[in-house]
PDB file of C-alpha atoms in Angstrom:
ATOM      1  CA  UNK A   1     107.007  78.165  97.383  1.00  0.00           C
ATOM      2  CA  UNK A   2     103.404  77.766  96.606  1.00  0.00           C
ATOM      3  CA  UNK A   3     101.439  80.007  94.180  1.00  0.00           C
ATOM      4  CA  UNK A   4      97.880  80.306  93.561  1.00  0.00           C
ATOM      5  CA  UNK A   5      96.301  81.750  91.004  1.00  0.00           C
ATOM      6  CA  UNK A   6      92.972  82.435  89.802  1.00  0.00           C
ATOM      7  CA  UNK A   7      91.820  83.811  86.389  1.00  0.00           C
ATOM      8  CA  UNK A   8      90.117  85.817  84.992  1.00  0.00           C
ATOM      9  CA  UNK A   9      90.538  88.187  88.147  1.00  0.00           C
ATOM     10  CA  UNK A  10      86.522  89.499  87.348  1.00  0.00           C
ATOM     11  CA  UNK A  11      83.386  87.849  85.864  1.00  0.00           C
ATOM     12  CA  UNK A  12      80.088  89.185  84.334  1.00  0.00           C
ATOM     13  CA  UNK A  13      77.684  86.747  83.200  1.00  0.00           C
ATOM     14  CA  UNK A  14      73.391  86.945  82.989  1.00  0.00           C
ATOM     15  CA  UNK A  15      71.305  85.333  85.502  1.00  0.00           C
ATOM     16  CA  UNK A  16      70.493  81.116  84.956  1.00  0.00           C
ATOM     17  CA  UNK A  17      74.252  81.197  83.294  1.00  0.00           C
ATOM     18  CA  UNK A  18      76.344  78.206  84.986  1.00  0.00           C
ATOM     19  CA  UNK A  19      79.608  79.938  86.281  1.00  0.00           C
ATOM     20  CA  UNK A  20      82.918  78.379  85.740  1.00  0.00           C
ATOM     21  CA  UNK A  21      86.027  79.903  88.006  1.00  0.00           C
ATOM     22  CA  UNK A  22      89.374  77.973  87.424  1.00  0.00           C
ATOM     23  CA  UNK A  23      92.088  78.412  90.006  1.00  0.00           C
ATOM     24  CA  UNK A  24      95.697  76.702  89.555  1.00  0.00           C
ATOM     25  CA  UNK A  25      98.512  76.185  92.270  1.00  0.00           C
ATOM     26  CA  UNK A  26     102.589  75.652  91.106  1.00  0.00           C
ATOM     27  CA  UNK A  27     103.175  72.683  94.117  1.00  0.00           C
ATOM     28  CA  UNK A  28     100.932  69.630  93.519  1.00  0.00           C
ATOM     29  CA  UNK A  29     102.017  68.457  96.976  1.00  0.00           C
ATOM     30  CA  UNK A  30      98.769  69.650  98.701  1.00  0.00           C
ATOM     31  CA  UNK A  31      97.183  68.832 101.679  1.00  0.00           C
ATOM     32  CA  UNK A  32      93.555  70.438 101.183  1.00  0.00           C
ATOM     33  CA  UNK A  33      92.144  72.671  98.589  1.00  0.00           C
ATOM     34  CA  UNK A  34      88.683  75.269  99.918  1.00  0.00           C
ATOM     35  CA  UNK A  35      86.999  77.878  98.126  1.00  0.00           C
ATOM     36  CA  UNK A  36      85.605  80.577  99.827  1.00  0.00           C
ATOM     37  CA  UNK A  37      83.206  83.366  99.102  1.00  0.00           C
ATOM     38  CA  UNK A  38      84.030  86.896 100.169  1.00  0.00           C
ATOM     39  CA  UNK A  39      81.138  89.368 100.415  1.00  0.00           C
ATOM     40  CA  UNK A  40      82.215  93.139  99.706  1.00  0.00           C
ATOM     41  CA  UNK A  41      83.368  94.320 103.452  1.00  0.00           C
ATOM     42  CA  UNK A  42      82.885  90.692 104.879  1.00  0.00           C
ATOM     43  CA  UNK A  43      84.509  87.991 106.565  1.00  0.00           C
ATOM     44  CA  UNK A  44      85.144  84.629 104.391  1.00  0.00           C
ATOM     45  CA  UNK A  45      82.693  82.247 104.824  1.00  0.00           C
ATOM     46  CA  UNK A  46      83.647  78.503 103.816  1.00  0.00           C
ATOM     47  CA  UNK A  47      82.092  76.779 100.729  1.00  0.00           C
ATOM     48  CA  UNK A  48      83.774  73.893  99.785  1.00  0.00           C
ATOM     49  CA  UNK A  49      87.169  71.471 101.392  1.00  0.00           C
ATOM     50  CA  UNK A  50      88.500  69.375  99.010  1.00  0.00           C
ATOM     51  CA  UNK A  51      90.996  66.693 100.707  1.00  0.00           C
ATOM     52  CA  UNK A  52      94.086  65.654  98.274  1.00  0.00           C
ATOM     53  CA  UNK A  53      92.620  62.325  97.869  1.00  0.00           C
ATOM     54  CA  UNK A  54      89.536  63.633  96.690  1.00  0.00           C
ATOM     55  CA  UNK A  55      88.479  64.651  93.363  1.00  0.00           C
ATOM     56  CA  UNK A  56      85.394  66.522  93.742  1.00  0.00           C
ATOM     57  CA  UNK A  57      83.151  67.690  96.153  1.00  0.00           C
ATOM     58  CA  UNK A  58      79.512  68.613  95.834  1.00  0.00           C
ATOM     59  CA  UNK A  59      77.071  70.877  97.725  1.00  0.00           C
ATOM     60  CA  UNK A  60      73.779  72.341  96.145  1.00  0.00           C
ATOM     61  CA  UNK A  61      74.719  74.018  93.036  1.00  0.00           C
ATOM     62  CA  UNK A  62      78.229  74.391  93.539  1.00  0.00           C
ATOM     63  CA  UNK A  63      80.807  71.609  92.857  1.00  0.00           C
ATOM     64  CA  UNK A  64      84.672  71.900  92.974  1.00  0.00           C
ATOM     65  CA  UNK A  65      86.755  69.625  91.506  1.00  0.00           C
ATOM     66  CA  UNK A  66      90.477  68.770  91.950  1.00  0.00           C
ATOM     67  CA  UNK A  67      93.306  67.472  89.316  1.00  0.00           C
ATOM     68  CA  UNK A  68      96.603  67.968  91.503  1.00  0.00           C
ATOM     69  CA  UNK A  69      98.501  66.375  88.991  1.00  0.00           C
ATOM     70  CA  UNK A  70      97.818  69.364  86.407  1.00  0.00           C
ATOM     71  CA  UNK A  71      97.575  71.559  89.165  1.00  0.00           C
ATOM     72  CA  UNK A  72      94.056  72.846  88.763  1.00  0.00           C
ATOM     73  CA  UNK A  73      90.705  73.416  91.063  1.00  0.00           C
ATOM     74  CA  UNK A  74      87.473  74.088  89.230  1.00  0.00           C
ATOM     75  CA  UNK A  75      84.720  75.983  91.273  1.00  0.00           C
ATOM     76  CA  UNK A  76      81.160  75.049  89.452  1.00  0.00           C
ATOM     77  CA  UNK A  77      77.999  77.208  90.024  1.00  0.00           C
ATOM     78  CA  UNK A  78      75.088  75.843  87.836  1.00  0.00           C
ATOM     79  CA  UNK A  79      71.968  77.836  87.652  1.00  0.00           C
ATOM     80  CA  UNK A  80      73.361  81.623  88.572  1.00  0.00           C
ATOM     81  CA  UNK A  81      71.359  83.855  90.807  1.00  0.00           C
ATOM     82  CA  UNK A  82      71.960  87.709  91.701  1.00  0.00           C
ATOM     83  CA  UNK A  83      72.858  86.443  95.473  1.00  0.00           C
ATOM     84  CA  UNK A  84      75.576  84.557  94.110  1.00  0.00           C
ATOM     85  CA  UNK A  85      77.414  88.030  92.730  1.00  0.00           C
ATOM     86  CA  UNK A  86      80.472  87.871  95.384  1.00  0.00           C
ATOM     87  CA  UNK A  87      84.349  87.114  95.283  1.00  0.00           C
ATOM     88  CA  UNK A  88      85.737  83.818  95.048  1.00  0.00           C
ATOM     89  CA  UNK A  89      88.822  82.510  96.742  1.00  0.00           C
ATOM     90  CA  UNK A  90      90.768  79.202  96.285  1.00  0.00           C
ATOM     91  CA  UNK A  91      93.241  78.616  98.844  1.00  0.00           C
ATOM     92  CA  UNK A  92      96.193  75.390  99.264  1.00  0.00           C
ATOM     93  CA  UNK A  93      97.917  74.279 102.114  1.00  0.00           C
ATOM     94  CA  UNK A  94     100.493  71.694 102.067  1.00  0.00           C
ATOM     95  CA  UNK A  95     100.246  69.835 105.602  1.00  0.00           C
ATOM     96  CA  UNK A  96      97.820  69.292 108.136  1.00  0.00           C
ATOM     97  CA  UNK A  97      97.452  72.773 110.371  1.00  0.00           C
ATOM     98  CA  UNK A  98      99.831  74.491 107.761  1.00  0.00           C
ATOM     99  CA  UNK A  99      98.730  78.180 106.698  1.00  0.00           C
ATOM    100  CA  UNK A 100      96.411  78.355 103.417  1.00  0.00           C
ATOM    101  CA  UNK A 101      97.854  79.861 100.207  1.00  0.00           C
ATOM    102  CA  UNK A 102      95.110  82.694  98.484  1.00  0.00           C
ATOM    103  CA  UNK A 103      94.644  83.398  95.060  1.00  0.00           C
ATOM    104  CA  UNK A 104      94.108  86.711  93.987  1.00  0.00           C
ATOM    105  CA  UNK A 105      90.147  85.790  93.685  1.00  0.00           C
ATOM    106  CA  UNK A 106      87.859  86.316  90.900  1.00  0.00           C
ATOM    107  CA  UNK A 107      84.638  89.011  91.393  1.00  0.00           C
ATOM    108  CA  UNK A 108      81.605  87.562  90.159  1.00  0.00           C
ATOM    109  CA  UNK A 109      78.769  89.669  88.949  1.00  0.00           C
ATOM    110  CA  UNK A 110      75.428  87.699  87.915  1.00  0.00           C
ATOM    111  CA  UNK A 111      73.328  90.427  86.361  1.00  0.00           C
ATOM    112  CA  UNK A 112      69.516  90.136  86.727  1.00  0.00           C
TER     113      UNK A 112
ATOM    114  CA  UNK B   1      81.681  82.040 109.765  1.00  0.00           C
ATOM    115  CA  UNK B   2      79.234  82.326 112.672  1.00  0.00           C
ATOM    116  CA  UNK B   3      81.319  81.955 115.583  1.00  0.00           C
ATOM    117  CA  UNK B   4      84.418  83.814 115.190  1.00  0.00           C
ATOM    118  CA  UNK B   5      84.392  87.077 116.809  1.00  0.00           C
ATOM    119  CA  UNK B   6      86.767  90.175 116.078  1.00  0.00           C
ATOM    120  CA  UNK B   7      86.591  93.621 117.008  1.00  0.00           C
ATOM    121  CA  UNK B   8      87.001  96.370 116.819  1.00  0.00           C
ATOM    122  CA  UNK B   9      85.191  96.088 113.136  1.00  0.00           C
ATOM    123  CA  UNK B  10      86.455  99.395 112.384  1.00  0.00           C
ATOM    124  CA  UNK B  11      90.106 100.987 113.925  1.00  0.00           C
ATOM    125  CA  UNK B  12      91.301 104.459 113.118  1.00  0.00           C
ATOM    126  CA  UNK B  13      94.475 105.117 114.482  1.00  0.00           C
ATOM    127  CA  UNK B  14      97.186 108.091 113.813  1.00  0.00           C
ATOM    128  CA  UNK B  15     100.580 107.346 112.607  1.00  0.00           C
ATOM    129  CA  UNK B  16     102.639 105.887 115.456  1.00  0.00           C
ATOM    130  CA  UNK B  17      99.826 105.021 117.804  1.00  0.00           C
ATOM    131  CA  UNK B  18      99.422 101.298 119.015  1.00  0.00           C
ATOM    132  CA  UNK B  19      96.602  99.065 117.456  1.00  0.00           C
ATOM    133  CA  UNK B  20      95.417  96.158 119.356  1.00  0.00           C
ATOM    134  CA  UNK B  21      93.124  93.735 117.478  1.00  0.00           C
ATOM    135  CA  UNK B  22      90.840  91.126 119.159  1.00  0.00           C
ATOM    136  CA  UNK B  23      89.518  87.463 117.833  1.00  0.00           C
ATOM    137  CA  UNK B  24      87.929  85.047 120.371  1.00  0.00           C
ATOM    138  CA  UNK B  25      87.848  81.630 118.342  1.00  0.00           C
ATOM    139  CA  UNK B  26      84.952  79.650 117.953  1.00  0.00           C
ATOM    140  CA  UNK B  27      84.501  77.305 120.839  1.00  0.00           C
ATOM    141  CA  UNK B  28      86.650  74.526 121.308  1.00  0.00           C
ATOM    142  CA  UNK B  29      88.768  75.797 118.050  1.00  0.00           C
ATOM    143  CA  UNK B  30      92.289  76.025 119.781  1.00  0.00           C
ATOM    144  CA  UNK B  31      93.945  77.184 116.688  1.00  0.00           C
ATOM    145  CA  UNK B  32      94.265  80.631 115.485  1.00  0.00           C
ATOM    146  CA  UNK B  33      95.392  82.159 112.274  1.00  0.00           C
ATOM    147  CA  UNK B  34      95.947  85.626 111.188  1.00  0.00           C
ATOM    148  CA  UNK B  35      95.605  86.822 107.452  1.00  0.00           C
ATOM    149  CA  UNK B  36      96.042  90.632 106.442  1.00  0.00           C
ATOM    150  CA  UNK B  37      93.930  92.054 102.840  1.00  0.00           C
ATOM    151  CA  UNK B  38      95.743  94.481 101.335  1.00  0.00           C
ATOM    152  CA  UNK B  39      93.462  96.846  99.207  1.00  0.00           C
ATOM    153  CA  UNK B  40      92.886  95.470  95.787  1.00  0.00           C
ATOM    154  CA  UNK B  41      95.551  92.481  97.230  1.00  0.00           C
ATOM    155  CA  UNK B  42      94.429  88.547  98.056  1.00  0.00           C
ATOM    156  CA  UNK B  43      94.785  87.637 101.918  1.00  0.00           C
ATOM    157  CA  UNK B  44      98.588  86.993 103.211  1.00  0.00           C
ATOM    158  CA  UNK B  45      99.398  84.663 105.674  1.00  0.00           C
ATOM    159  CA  UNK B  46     100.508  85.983 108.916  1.00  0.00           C
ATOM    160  CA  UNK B  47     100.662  83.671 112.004  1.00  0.00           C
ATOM    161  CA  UNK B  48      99.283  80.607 112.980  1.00  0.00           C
ATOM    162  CA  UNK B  49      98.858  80.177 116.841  1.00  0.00           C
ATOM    163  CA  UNK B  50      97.452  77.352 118.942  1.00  0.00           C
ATOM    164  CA  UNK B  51      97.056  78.127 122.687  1.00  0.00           C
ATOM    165  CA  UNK B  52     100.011  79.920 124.606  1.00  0.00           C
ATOM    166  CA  UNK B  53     102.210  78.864 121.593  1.00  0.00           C
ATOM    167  CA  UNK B  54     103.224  80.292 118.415  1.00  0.00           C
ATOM    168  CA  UNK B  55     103.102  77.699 115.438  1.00  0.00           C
ATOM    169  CA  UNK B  56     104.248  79.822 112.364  1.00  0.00           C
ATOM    170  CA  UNK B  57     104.656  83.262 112.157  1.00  0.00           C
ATOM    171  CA  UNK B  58     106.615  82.927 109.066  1.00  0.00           C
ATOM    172  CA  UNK B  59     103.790  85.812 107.376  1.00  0.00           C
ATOM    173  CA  UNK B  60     104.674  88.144 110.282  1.00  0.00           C
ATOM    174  CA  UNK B  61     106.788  91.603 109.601  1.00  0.00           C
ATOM    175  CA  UNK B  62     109.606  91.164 112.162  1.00  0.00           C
ATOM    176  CA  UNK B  63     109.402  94.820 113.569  1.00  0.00           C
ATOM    177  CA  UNK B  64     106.691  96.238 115.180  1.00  0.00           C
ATOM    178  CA  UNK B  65     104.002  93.196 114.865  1.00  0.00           C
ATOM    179  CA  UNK B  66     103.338  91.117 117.377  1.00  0.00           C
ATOM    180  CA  UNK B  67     100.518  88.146 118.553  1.00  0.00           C
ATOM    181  CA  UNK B  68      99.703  85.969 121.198  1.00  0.00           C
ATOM    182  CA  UNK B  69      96.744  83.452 122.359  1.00  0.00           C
ATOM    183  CA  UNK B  70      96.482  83.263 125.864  1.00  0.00           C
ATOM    184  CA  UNK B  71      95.341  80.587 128.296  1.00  0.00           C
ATOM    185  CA  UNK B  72      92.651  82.209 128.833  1.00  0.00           C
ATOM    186  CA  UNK B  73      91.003  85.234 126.428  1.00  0.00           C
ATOM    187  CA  UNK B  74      91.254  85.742 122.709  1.00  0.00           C
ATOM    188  CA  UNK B  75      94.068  85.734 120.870  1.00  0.00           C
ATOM    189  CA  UNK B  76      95.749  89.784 120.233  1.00  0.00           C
ATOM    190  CA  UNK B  77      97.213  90.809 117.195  1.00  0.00           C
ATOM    191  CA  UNK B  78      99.043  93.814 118.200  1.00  0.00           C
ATOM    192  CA  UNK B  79     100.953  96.427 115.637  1.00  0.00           C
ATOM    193  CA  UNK B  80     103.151  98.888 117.442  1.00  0.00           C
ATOM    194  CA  UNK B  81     103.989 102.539 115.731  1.00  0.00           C
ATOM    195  CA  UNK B  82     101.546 101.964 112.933  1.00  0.00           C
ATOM    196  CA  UNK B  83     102.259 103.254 109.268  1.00  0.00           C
ATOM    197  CA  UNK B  84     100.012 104.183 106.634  1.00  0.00           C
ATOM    198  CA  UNK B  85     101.156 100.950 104.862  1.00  0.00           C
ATOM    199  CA  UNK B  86      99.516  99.634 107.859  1.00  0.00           C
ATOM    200  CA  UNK B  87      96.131 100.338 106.449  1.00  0.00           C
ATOM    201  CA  UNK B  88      94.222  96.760 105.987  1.00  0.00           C
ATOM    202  CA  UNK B  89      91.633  94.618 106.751  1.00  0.00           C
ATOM    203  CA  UNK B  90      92.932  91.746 109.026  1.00  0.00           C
ATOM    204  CA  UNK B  91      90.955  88.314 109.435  1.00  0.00           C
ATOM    205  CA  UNK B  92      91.443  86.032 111.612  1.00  0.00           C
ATOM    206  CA  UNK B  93      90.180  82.195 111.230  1.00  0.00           C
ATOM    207  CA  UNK B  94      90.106  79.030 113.710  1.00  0.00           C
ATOM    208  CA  UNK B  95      90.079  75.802 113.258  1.00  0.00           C
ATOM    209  CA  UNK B  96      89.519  72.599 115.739  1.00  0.00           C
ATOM    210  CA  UNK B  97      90.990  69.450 115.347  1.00  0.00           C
ATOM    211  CA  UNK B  98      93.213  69.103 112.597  1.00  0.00           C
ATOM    212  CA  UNK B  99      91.634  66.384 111.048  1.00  0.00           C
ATOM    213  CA  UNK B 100      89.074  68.266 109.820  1.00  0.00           C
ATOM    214  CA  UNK B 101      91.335  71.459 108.122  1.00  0.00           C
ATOM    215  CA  UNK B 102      87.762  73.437 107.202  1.00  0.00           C
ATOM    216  CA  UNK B 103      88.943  77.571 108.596  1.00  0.00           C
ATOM    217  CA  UNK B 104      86.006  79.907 109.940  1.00  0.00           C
ATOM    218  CA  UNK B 105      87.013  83.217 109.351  1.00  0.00           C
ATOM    219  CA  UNK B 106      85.592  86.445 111.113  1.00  0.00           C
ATOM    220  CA  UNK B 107      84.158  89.369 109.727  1.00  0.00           C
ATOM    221  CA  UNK B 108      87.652  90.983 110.078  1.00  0.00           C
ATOM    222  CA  UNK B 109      88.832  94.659 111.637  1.00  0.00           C
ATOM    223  CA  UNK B 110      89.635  96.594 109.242  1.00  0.00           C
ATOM    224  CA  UNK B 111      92.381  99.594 110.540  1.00  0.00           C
ATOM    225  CA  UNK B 112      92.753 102.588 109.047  1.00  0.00           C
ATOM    226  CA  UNK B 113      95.920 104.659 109.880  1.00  0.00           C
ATOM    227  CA  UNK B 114      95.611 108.123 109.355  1.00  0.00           C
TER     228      UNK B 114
END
């Protein structure tokens, strides 16, 4: 049974700080890895997919990267900004069309 | 997530009532999932449905929850005799072709049970 976890479960760093949010999963047979942001009494909204055969995946100032051999995702937010202060979520899933696996999320807070 | 519509956003329902829980996918998505948020818990997995058929509902309490995705009209997630327990916020996402795995999720209904 997969497991995904994300630590540390909250984050406080100053504005211009790059952000580094690590998320690791126990089955390295994955099909897709995302990461999602969740703002407080909000939907999900996608920011990154990460295919198995991938190893990283770039868009702005974010950047994800994927070792499924170690079992690890790392979500990368260079330059911080206030707007950024959300929860992040990393989620698995092992076949095409199969249900996603959550971690617990980590809370960002990117203090003026 | 622009696309994905649930309501109600906010349910309140008494102990034993019936709660009835919308999403209309966005267009052309035939695939339908259901994830619940416990407070201070990550999202669950509940069911995955694709039209008239249920894929997985593996996530799914056996007693008292129940979902479907019509023909025609959005897809229902329907708890019967609701508990406090009950109490959650409940996404759901679609997805289109399964080639492309990227989930839009709605804003989510969150139900209260009082």
């Amino acid at each position: 049974k997969q497991e995904v976890t994300q630590i540390p479960a909250a984050l406080s760093v100053p504005e211009g700080e790059n952000l580094v949010l690590n998320c690791s999963f126990t089955d390295s047979a994955i099909y897709n890895l995302q990461w999602f942001r969740q703002d407080p009494g909000k939907g999900l909204t996608s920011l990154l997919l990460i295919q198995s055969s991938q190893r990283e995946q770039t868009s702005g100032r974010l950047n994800a990267s994927l070792d499924k051999s170690s079992g690890r995702s790392t979500l990368y937010i260079a330059a911080s900004q206030p707007g950024d202060s959300a929860t992040y979520l990393c989620a698995a899933t092992k076949a095409a069309g199969n249900k996603l696996t959550f971690g617990g999320g980590t809370r960002v807070l990117v203090k003026p | 997530n622009a696309g994905v519509m649930q309501n109600p956003r906010h349910l309140v329902r008494r102990r034993g009532q019936e709660a009835r829980l919308r999403c209309s996918p966005m267009k052309g998505h035939s695939h339908v999932y259901w994830y619940r948020q416990l407070p201070e818990e990550g999202l669950k997995f509940m069911v995955y449905l694709q039209k008239e058929n249920i894929i997985d509902e593996s996530g799914m309490p056996k007693e008292r929850f129940s979902a479907e995705f019509p023909k025609e009209g959005p897809s229902i997630l329907r708890i019967q005799q609701v508990v406090r327990g009950d109490s959650a916020a409940y996404f759901c996402a679609s997805a289109g072709a399964l080639a492309n795995e990227k989930l839009f999720f709605g804003s989510g209904t969150q139900l209260s049970v009082l």
